XYZ file of C-alpha atoms in Angstrom:
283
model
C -30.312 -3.135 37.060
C -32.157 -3.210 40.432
C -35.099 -5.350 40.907
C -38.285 -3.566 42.325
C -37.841 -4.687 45.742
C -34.340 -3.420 46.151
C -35.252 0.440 44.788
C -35.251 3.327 47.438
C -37.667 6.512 47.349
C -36.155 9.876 46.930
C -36.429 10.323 50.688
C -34.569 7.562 51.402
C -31.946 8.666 49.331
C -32.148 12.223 50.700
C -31.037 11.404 54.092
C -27.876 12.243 55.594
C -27.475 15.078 52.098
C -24.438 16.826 51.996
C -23.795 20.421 50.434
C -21.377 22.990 49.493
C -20.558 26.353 50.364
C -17.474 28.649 49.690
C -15.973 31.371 52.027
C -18.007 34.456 50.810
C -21.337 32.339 51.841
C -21.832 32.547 55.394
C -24.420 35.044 54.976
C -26.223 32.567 53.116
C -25.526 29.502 54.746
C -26.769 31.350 58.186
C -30.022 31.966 56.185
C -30.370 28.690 55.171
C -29.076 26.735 58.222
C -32.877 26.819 60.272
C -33.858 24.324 57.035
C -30.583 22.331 57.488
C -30.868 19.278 59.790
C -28.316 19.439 62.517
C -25.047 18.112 61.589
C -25.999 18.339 57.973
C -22.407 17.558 56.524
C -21.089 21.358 54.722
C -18.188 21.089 52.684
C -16.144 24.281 52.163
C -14.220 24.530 49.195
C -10.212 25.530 48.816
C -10.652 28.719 45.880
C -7.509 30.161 44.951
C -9.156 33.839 44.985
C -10.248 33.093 48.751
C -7.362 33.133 51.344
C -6.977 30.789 54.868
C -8.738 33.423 56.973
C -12.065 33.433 54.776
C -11.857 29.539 54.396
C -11.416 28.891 58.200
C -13.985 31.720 59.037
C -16.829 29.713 56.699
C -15.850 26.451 58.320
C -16.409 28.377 62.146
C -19.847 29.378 60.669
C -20.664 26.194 59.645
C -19.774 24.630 63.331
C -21.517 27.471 64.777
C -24.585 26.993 63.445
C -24.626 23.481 64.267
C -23.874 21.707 60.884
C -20.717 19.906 60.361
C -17.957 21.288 58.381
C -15.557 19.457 55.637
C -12.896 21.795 55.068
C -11.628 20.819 51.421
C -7.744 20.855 51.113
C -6.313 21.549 47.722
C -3.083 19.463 47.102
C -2.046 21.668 44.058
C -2.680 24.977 45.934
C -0.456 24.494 48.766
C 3.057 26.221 48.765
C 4.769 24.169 51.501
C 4.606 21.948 54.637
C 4.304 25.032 56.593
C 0.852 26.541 54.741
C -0.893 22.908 55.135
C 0.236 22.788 58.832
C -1.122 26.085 59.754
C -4.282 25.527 57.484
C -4.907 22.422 59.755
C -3.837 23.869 63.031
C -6.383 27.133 62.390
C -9.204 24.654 61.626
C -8.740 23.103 64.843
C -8.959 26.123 66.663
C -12.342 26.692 65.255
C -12.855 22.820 66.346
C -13.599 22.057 61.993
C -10.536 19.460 61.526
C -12.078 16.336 61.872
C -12.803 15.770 58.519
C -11.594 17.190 55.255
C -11.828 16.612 51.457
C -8.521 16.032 50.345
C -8.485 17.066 46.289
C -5.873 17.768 43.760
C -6.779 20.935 42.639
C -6.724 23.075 39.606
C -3.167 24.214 38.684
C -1.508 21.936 36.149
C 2.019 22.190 38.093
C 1.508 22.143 41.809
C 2.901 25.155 43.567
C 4.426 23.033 46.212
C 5.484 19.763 47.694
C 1.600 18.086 47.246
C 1.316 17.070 43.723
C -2.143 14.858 44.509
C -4.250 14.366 47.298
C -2.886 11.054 47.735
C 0.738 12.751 48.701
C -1.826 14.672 51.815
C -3.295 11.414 52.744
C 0.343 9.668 53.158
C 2.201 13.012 54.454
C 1.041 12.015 57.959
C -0.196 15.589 58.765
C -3.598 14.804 58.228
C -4.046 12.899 62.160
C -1.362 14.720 63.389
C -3.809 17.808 63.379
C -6.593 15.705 64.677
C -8.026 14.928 61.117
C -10.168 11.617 61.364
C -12.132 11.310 58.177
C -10.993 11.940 54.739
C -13.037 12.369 51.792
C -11.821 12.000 48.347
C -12.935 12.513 44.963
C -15.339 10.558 42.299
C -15.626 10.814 38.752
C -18.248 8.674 36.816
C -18.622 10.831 33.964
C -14.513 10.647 33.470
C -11.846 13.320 33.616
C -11.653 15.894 30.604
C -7.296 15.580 31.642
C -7.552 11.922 32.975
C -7.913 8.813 31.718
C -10.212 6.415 33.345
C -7.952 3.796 34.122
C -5.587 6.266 35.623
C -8.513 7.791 37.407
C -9.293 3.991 39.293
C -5.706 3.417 39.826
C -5.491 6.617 41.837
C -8.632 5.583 43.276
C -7.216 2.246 44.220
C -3.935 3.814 46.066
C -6.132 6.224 47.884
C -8.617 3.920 49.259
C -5.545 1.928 50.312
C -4.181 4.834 52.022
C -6.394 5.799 54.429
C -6.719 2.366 55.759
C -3.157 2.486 56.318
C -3.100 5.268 57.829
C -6.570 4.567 60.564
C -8.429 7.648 58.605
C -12.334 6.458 58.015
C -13.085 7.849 54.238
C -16.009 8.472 51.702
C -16.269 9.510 47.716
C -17.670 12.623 46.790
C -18.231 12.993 42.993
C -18.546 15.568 40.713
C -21.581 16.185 39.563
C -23.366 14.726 36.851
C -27.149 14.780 35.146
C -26.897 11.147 34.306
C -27.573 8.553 36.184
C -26.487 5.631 34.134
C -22.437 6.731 34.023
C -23.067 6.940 38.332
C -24.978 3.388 38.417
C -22.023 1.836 36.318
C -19.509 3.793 37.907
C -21.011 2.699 41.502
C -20.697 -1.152 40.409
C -17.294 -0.797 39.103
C -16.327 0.340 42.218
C -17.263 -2.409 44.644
C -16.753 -4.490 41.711
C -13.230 -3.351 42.656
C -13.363 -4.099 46.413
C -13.541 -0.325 47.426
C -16.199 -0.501 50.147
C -15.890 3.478 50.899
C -19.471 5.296 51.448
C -19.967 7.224 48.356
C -22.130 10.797 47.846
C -23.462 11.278 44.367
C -23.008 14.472 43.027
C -26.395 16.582 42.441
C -26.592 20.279 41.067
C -28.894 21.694 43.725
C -32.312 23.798 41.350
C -30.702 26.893 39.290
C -30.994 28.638 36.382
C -30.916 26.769 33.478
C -28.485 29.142 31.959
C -26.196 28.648 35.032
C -26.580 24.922 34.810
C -25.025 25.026 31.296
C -22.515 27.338 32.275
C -21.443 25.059 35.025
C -21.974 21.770 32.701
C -19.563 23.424 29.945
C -17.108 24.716 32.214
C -16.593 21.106 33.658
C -17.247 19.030 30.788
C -19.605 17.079 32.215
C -22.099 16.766 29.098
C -23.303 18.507 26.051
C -26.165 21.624 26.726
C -28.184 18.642 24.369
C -27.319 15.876 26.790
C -27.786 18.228 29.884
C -31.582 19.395 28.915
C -32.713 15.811 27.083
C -31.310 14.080 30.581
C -32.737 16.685 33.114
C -36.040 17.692 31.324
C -36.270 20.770 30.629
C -36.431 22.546 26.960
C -33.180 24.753 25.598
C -35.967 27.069 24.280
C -36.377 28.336 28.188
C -33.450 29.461 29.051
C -34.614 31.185 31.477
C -36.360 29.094 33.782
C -34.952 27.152 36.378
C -34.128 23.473 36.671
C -34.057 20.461 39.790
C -32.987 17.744 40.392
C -36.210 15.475 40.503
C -35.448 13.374 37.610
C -31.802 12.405 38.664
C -32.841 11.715 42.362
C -35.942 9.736 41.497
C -34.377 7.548 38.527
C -31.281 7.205 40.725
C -34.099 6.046 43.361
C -36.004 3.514 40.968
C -32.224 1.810 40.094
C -30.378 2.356 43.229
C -29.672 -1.621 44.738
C -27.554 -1.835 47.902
C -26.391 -5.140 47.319
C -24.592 -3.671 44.061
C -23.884 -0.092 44.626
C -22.947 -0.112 48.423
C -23.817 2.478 50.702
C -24.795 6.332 48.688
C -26.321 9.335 49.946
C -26.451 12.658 47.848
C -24.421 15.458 48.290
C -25.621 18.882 46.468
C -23.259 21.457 44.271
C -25.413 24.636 45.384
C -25.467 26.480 41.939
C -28.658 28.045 42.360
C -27.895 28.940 46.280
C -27.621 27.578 49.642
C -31.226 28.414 51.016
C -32.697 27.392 47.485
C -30.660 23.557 47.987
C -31.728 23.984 52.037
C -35.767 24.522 50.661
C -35.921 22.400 48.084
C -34.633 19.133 49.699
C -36.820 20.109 52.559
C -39.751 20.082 50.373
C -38.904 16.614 48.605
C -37.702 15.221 51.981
């Protein structure tokens, strides 16, 4: 536990935010981009119902409007050499390379030659397309198909990895509404020797209903755990939900010298410009 003069505020901790968008949102991220400071980091996700033109098209909007994209790269996903290559060769056209979150993806059996993202971090492809920075995944609340010791081992080889291979690297983790799993998870990890920059996982203010939704699709915690943990009542359904309580509990217990460097990165369930406005307003 952090002593009193170690704590952050929630502003502190809001600096340098991250968010997410998929390809059907650049209507919405242009919206919300004037409320985005510049460079804010966008990832774009890999979805299997969105194809390479719509996911290299988001990342050009997010460069154009002066944010920085993260292309996401699903290991899983990819049918051959070839589809990575050109995936990476149209994202440097639109000058969005640099930096990508490699992840393994959804399909149980891979539907090429990348069974992991560890497999696109050692291909070699990665810098040979002018990728610098490679972000990988988190999970502090576990892995419903995992196990954790599994899940630290792959960790492990992946932090390994991109030193070996000059890429810089951060964690991104799934999201949670918990912060003592993330505060135990966080000392585990340096505990471990893995000095990687890690963003916390955050559902950006939504529905309630959506929350659960998104909380039972992932596994993440019970509708029970979800409303006693975030504060709201499972009588309102209907209302809407922040994340106040997370940021400003992970805020009270956050201590540098034990958790290493964190910023937040947002899972935009309620919306781009509704993430964009309400970290503005908390900022």
């Amino acid at each position: 536990m952090a002593t009193d003069h170690s704590s952050v505020t929630v502003g502190d901790l809001l600096a340098g935010f991250s968010l997410e968008m998929t390809g059907k949102d650049i209507p919405a991220l242009e919206a919300a981009a004037p409320a985005l400071p510049p460079r804010t980091p966008v990832n774009v996700t890999f979805l299997g119902n969105e194809d390479l033109e719509m996911r290299v098209a988001a990342a050009a909007a997010v460069k154009k409007a002066g944010l920085h994209p993260v292309p996401h790269i699903s290991a899983r996903r990819l049918s051959s050499h070839a589809e990575l290559d050109g995936f990476l060769k149209a994202l440097g056209q639109v000058e969005a390379a640099s930096h990508v979150f490699a992840v393994g993806g959804d399909p149980a059996e891979p539907l090429g030659p990348f069974p992991d993202s560890l497999s696109l971090i050692t291909s070699g492809r990665l810098e040979a397309f002018g990728v610098e920075k490679v972000s990988i995944a988190g999970y502090p609340d576990g892995h419903a198909d995992i196990e954790a010791k599994s899940l630290w081992s792959a960790l492990e080889a992946k932090n390994a990895a991109l030193r070996e291979q000059g890429l810089q690297g951060e964690i991104i983790t799934q999201f949670g509404f918990d912060t003592v799993p993330v505060l135990d998870w966080l000392s585990e990890l340096r505990g471990r020797g893995i000095t990687l920059p890690a963003r916390i996982g955050v559902p950006g203010p939504a529905g309630i209903k959506r929350l659960l939704g998104y909380a039972r699709r992932f596994g993440v915690v019970s509708s029970a755990g979800v409303a006693k943990r975030y504060g709201f009542s499972l009588g309102n359904l209907l209302g809407t939900a922040g994340p106040e309580r997370f940021i400003a509990d992970l805020a009270r217990h956050y201590d540098s010298e034990v958790h290493g460097e964190v910023k937040l990165h947002f899972y935009t369930f309620g919306g781009i410009e509704t993430t964009a406005d309400w970290v503005a307003a908390h900022h």
